[in-house]
Amino acid sequence: FDTDPEHRPLYGKHVLITAGPTREAIDPVRYIANRSSGKQGFAIAAAAANAGARVTLIAGPVYLDTPPGVDRIDVESAREMADEVKKALPVDTAIMVAAVSDWRSKDFSDEKIKKRGSAPPALMLTENPDILANTAAGGKRPRLLIGFAAETQDVVENAKIKLKRKGVDWIVANDVSGDVMGGDNNRVHIVTSSGVDNLENMPKDAVARRLIERVAEALESEDN
Ligand code: CTP
Ligand code: CA
């Protein structure tokens, strides 16, 4: 990009990104989580910062370095992530890449749960807040709100349904039927109300650059 920051495509824009898994405590030593590495979300944060944006990255527990020029806020649970997202608003665009745990243990046990008797404990679950849907419905909705959707089947069809159900502008549908989780490549489809852009399988940082280019175009066409 142009060495003069003011000439970069996202100069003056504030971009919020969530990334990584969330971790939902069961007791002091155990938790529920998922396989997200955070790589795709961190790559998008890096690409947005490169494009000149002010970037707030709200990250679940991951083993990744903070990209240069990015403000990172670490969280653990979905509820912590939801609180930090609320605090970060308003922004121009939010890209929610985090693999938020859909459920958490209904009753957190202050003490480590012990084996006793013969029956294993029954784990009761309760649903976490939907951070993306709540942001879409809230008073400070970003003008460009983007969700990710990891799917193993009917990838684009499911994304179209999610786009409507969550009230967002774009869904980046992520085909995780191969070895995407934790890997360096990704195959995505950008689903919007006006159509589907099928991207090739490519490195996660290339996906990030393509997505950020499109974001810059969309924000610019709204500005004019
Ligand atoms: N998401 C969120 N809060 C949640 C669950 C999901 O913000 N509690 C966001 C994710 O960050 C992602 C999008 O919603 O951007 C879609 O997540 P996904 O898990 O695909 O959707 P769900 O509605 O949870 O549906 P599913 O049953 O397929 O998991
Ligand atoms: Ca989910």
Short mmCIF file of C-alpha atoms and ligand atoms in Angstrom, two decimals:
data_model
loop_
_atom_site.label_atom_id
_atom_site.label_comp_id
_atom_site.label_asym_id
_atom_site.label_seq_id
_atom_site.Cartn_x
_atom_site.Cartn_y
_atom_site.Cartn_z
CA PHE A 1 0.00 0.00 0.00
CA ASP A 2 0.92 3.68 -0.26
CA THR A 3 3.60 4.62 2.25
CA ASP A 4 1.55 7.68 3.18
CA PRO A 5 -0.99 6.29 5.71
CA GLU A 6 -3.63 8.80 4.66
CA HIS A 7 -3.71 7.25 1.20
CA ARG A 8 -4.39 3.73 2.38
CA PRO A 9 -7.84 2.33 1.59
CA LEU A 10 -9.06 2.00 5.19
CA TYR A 11 -7.46 5.17 6.57
CA GLY A 12 -9.75 6.76 9.17
CA LYS A 13 -11.89 3.63 9.52
CA HIS A 14 -12.31 1.64 12.73
CA VAL A 15 -12.50 -2.11 12.21
CA LEU A 16 -13.52 -4.53 14.99
CA ILE A 17 -12.52 -8.17 14.66
CA THR A 18 -13.28 -11.14 16.90
CA ALA A 19 -11.07 -14.19 16.55
CA GLY A 20 -10.19 -17.53 18.06
CA PRO A 21 -12.24 -19.90 20.16
CA THR A 22 -13.93 -19.14 23.43
CA ARG A 23 -13.39 -21.20 26.52
CA GLU A 24 -16.26 -21.98 28.86
CA ALA A 25 -15.26 -23.10 32.33
CA ILE A 26 -16.90 -26.16 33.87
CA ASP A 27 -14.85 -26.06 37.07
CA PRO A 28 -11.45 -24.52 37.95
CA VAL A 29 -9.58 -27.08 35.82
CA ARG A 30 -11.92 -27.97 32.94
CA TYR A 31 -13.55 -26.18 30.06
CA ILE A 32 -15.52 -26.53 26.83
CA ALA A 33 -13.88 -25.10 23.71
CA ASN A 34 -13.46 -25.77 19.99
CA ARG A 35 -10.71 -26.23 17.43
CA SER A 36 -10.34 -22.64 16.21
CA SER A 37 -6.67 -21.59 15.93
CA GLY A 38 -7.47 -17.90 15.42
CA LYS A 39 -5.22 -17.77 12.32
CA GLN A 40 -7.87 -16.50 9.89
CA GLY A 41 -9.09 -13.77 12.25
CA PHE A 42 -5.55 -12.62 13.07
CA ALA A 43 -4.71 -12.55 9.34
CA ILE A 44 -7.73 -10.30 8.76
CA ALA A 45 -6.65 -8.01 11.59
CA ALA A 46 -3.17 -7.77 10.03
CA ALA A 47 -4.62 -7.02 6.59
CA ALA A 48 -6.94 -4.34 7.97
CA ALA A 49 -4.07 -2.65 9.84
CA ASN A 50 -1.96 -2.77 6.67
CA ALA A 51 -4.80 -1.12 4.82
CA GLY A 52 -4.56 1.80 7.27
CA ALA A 53 -7.49 1.02 9.59
CA ARG A 54 -7.61 1.44 13.33
CA VAL A 55 -8.07 -2.21 14.37
CA THR A 56 -9.52 -3.59 17.59
CA LEU A 57 -8.99 -7.35 17.84
CA ILE A 58 -10.92 -9.21 20.52
CA ALA A 59 -9.27 -12.59 20.85
CA GLY A 60 -10.12 -15.79 22.64
CA PRO A 61 -7.28 -18.01 23.92
CA VAL A 62 -4.87 -18.54 20.99
CA TYR A 63 -1.13 -19.01 20.53
CA LEU A 64 -0.51 -16.17 18.08
CA ASP A 65 1.44 -12.91 18.12
CA THR A 66 -0.45 -9.65 17.86
CA PRO A 67 -0.09 -8.23 14.33
CA PRO A 68 1.70 -4.85 14.18
CA GLY A 69 -0.53 -1.84 14.67
CA VAL A 70 -3.43 -3.83 16.14
CA ASP A 71 -5.07 -3.16 19.53
CA ARG A 72 -5.67 -6.58 21.05
CA ILE A 73 -8.02 -7.41 23.90
CA ASP A 74 -7.80 -10.96 25.27
CA VAL A 75 -10.90 -12.69 26.57
CA GLU A 76 -11.76 -16.20 27.57
CA SER A 77 -15.51 -16.84 27.55
CA ALA A 78 -18.28 -15.90 25.13
CA ARG A 79 -19.80 -13.60 27.72
CA GLU A 80 -16.50 -11.75 28.17
CA MET A 81 -16.22 -11.45 24.39
CA ALA A 82 -19.77 -10.07 24.21
CA ASP A 83 -18.93 -7.41 26.85
CA GLU A 84 -15.76 -6.30 25.05
CA VAL A 85 -17.55 -6.10 21.71
CA LYS A 86 -20.20 -3.84 23.25
CA LYS A 87 -17.49 -1.61 24.73
CA ALA A 88 -15.67 -1.33 21.39
CA LEU A 89 -18.74 -0.08 19.47
CA PRO A 90 -19.36 2.06 17.48
CA VAL A 91 -17.09 1.02 14.62
CA ASP A 92 -17.33 1.32 10.83
CA THR A 93 -17.20 -2.39 10.27
CA ALA A 94 -17.14 -5.50 12.43
CA ILE A 95 -15.86 -8.84 11.18
CA MET A 96 -16.74 -11.63 13.59
CA VAL A 97 -14.44 -14.51 12.89
CA ALA A 98 -14.45 -15.99 16.39
CA ALA A 99 -15.67 -19.55 16.83
CA VAL A 100 -17.85 -18.67 19.78
CA SER A 101 -18.81 -21.66 21.90
CA ASP A 102 -22.54 -22.10 21.41
CA TRP A 103 -23.01 -23.47 24.92
CA ARG A 104 -21.49 -23.24 28.35
CA SER A 105 -21.91 -25.32 31.46
CA LYS A 106 -25.11 -24.27 33.20
CA ASP A 107 -23.58 -24.39 36.68
CA PHE A 108 -19.94 -23.46 37.18
CA SER A 109 -18.52 -25.50 40.05
CA ASP A 110 -16.19 -23.48 42.34
CA GLU A 111 -14.51 -26.71 43.39
CA LYS A 112 -12.99 -29.30 41.08
CA ILE A 113 -15.62 -31.92 40.29
CA LYS A 114 -14.47 -35.25 41.76
CA LYS A 115 -15.07 -38.79 40.62
CA ARG A 116 -17.44 -40.31 43.06
CA GLY A 117 -19.51 -43.47 42.93
CA SER A 118 -19.93 -45.13 39.56
CA ALA A 119 -21.97 -42.60 37.58
CA PRO A 120 -20.16 -39.81 35.68
CA PRO A 121 -21.57 -36.33 36.36
CA ALA A 122 -24.22 -35.10 33.93
CA LEU A 123 -23.12 -31.87 32.26
CA MET A 124 -26.02 -29.46 31.84
CA LEU A 125 -25.51 -26.85 29.12
CA THR A 126 -27.01 -23.45 28.52
CA GLU A 127 -26.78 -21.30 25.39
CA ASN A 128 -24.32 -18.42 25.11
CA PRO A 129 -25.36 -14.99 23.83
CA ASP A 130 -25.13 -14.64 20.04
CA ILE A 131 -22.65 -11.77 19.79
CA LEU A 132 -23.11 -11.28 16.05
CA ALA A 133 -26.92 -11.34 16.08
CA ASN A 134 -27.00 -9.02 19.11
CA THR A 135 -24.65 -6.58 17.38
CA ALA A 136 -26.90 -6.65 14.29
CA ALA A 137 -29.99 -5.90 16.36
CA GLY A 138 -28.37 -3.38 18.72
CA GLY A 139 -28.40 0.40 18.61
CA LYS A 140 -24.79 0.76 17.48
CA ARG A 141 -24.91 -1.56 14.48
CA PRO A 142 -21.78 -1.14 12.31
CA ARG A 143 -22.73 -0.09 8.78
CA LEU A 144 -20.91 -3.13 7.42
CA LEU A 145 -21.41 -6.19 9.62
CA ILE A 146 -19.75 -9.44 8.58
CA GLY A 147 -20.02 -12.92 10.07
CA PHE A 148 -18.11 -16.10 9.38
CA ALA A 149 -19.73 -19.51 9.21
CA ALA A 150 -17.79 -22.72 9.45
CA GLU A 151 -19.73 -25.49 7.78
CA THR A 152 -19.02 -29.08 6.85
CA GLN A 153 -21.94 -29.46 4.39
CA ASP A 154 -24.29 -27.32 2.23
CA VAL A 155 -21.82 -24.48 2.84
CA VAL A 156 -23.37 -21.71 0.72
CA GLU A 157 -26.99 -22.68 1.40
CA ASN A 158 -26.39 -22.59 5.15
CA ALA A 159 -24.62 -19.24 4.81
CA LYS A 160 -27.59 -17.71 2.99
CA ILE A 161 -29.88 -18.81 5.80
CA LYS A 162 -27.49 -17.40 8.43
CA LEU A 163 -27.21 -14.09 6.57
CA LYS A 164 -30.95 -13.56 6.96
CA ARG A 165 -31.37 -15.10 10.39
CA LYS A 166 -28.62 -12.96 11.92
CA GLY A 167 -29.43 -9.76 10.05
CA VAL A 168 -25.88 -9.21 8.81
CA ASP A 169 -24.53 -7.81 5.53
CA TRP A 170 -22.11 -10.54 4.54
CA ILE A 171 -21.39 -14.09 5.64
CA VAL A 172 -18.00 -15.52 4.80
CA ALA A 173 -18.75 -19.21 4.52
CA ASN A 174 -15.89 -21.39 5.43
CA ASP A 175 -15.70 -24.96 4.17
CA VAL A 176 -14.15 -26.86 7.08
CA SER A 177 -14.80 -30.34 5.71
CA GLY A 178 -11.06 -30.74 4.92
CA ASP A 179 -8.13 -29.88 7.21
CA VAL A 180 -8.88 -26.16 7.49
CA MET A 181 -9.04 -26.09 11.28
CA GLY A 182 -5.57 -25.08 12.45
CA GLY A 183 -4.21 -25.17 8.90
CA ASP A 184 -2.78 -22.32 6.83
CA ASN A 185 -5.20 -22.47 3.89
CA ASN A 186 -8.86 -21.72 3.63
CA ARG A 187 -11.61 -21.99 1.04
CA VAL A 188 -14.32 -19.39 1.50
CA HIS A 189 -17.42 -18.09 -0.23
CA ILE A 190 -18.43 -14.48 0.38
CA VAL A 191 -22.22 -14.50 0.57
CA THR A 192 -24.09 -11.19 0.37
CA SER A 193 -27.69 -10.28 -0.49
CA SER A 194 -26.53 -9.55 -4.05
CA GLY A 195 -24.68 -12.79 -4.73
CA VAL A 196 -21.91 -15.23 -3.92
CA ASP A 197 -18.19 -14.79 -4.58
CA ASN A 198 -16.48 -18.21 -4.61
CA LEU A 199 -12.81 -17.81 -3.75
CA GLU A 200 -10.22 -20.44 -4.57
CA ASN A 201 -8.52 -22.41 -1.85
CA MET A 202 -5.67 -20.10 -0.80
CA PRO A 203 -3.52 -19.15 2.19
CA LYS A 204 -5.42 -17.55 5.06
CA ASP A 205 -3.51 -14.28 4.66
CA ALA A 206 -4.52 -14.12 0.98
CA VAL A 207 -8.16 -14.69 1.99
CA ALA A 208 -7.70 -11.85 4.48
CA ARG A 209 -6.33 -9.44 1.87
CA ARG A 210 -9.14 -10.24 -0.58
CA LEU A 211 -11.76 -9.71 2.09
CA ILE A 212 -10.25 -6.42 3.27
CA GLU A 213 -10.10 -5.16 -0.35
CA ARG A 214 -13.82 -5.82 -0.64
CA VAL A 215 -14.51 -4.15 2.69
CA ALA A 216 -12.62 -1.04 1.58
CA GLU A 217 -14.62 -0.93 -1.69
CA ALA A 218 -17.91 -1.34 0.16
CA LEU A 219 -17.16 1.39 2.72
CA GLU A 220 -15.92 3.72 0.02
CA SER A 221 -18.99 3.30 -2.16
CA GLU A 222 -21.13 4.11 0.91
CA ASP A 223 -19.08 7.21 1.65
CA ASN A 224 -19.75 8.60 -1.81
N1 CTP B 1 -21.42 -16.09 16.61
C1 CTP B 1 -21.48 -15.20 17.67
N2 CTP B 1 -21.95 -15.60 18.88
C2 CTP B 1 -22.34 -16.88 19.06
C3 CTP B 1 -22.30 -17.80 18.00
C4 CTP B 1 -21.82 -17.38 16.77
O1 CTP B 1 -21.12 -14.03 17.49
N3 CTP B 1 -22.81 -17.24 20.26
C5 CTP B 1 -20.95 -15.61 15.30
C6 CTP B 1 -19.63 -16.20 14.86
O2 CTP B 1 -18.53 -15.41 15.28
C7 CTP B 1 -19.78 -16.17 13.34
C8 CTP B 1 -21.27 -16.35 13.12
O3 CTP B 1 -21.90 -15.98 14.36
O4 CTP B 1 -19.42 -14.93 12.81
C9 CTP B 1 -21.74 -17.69 12.71
O5 CTP B 1 -21.33 -18.64 13.65
P1 CTP B 1 -21.86 -20.11 13.51
O6 CTP B 1 -21.33 -20.94 14.62
O7 CTP B 1 -21.62 -20.56 12.11
O8 CTP B 1 -23.45 -19.88 13.66
P2 CTP B 1 -24.47 -20.40 14.71
O9 CTP B 1 -25.59 -19.42 14.69
O10 CTP B 1 -23.84 -20.64 16.03
O11 CTP B 1 -25.01 -21.75 14.06
P3 CTP B 1 -24.46 -23.28 14.14
O12 CTP B 1 -25.58 -24.04 14.75
O13 CTP B 1 -24.22 -23.65 12.69
O14 CTP B 1 -23.21 -23.32 14.97
CA CA B 2 -22.06 -22.00 16.39
#
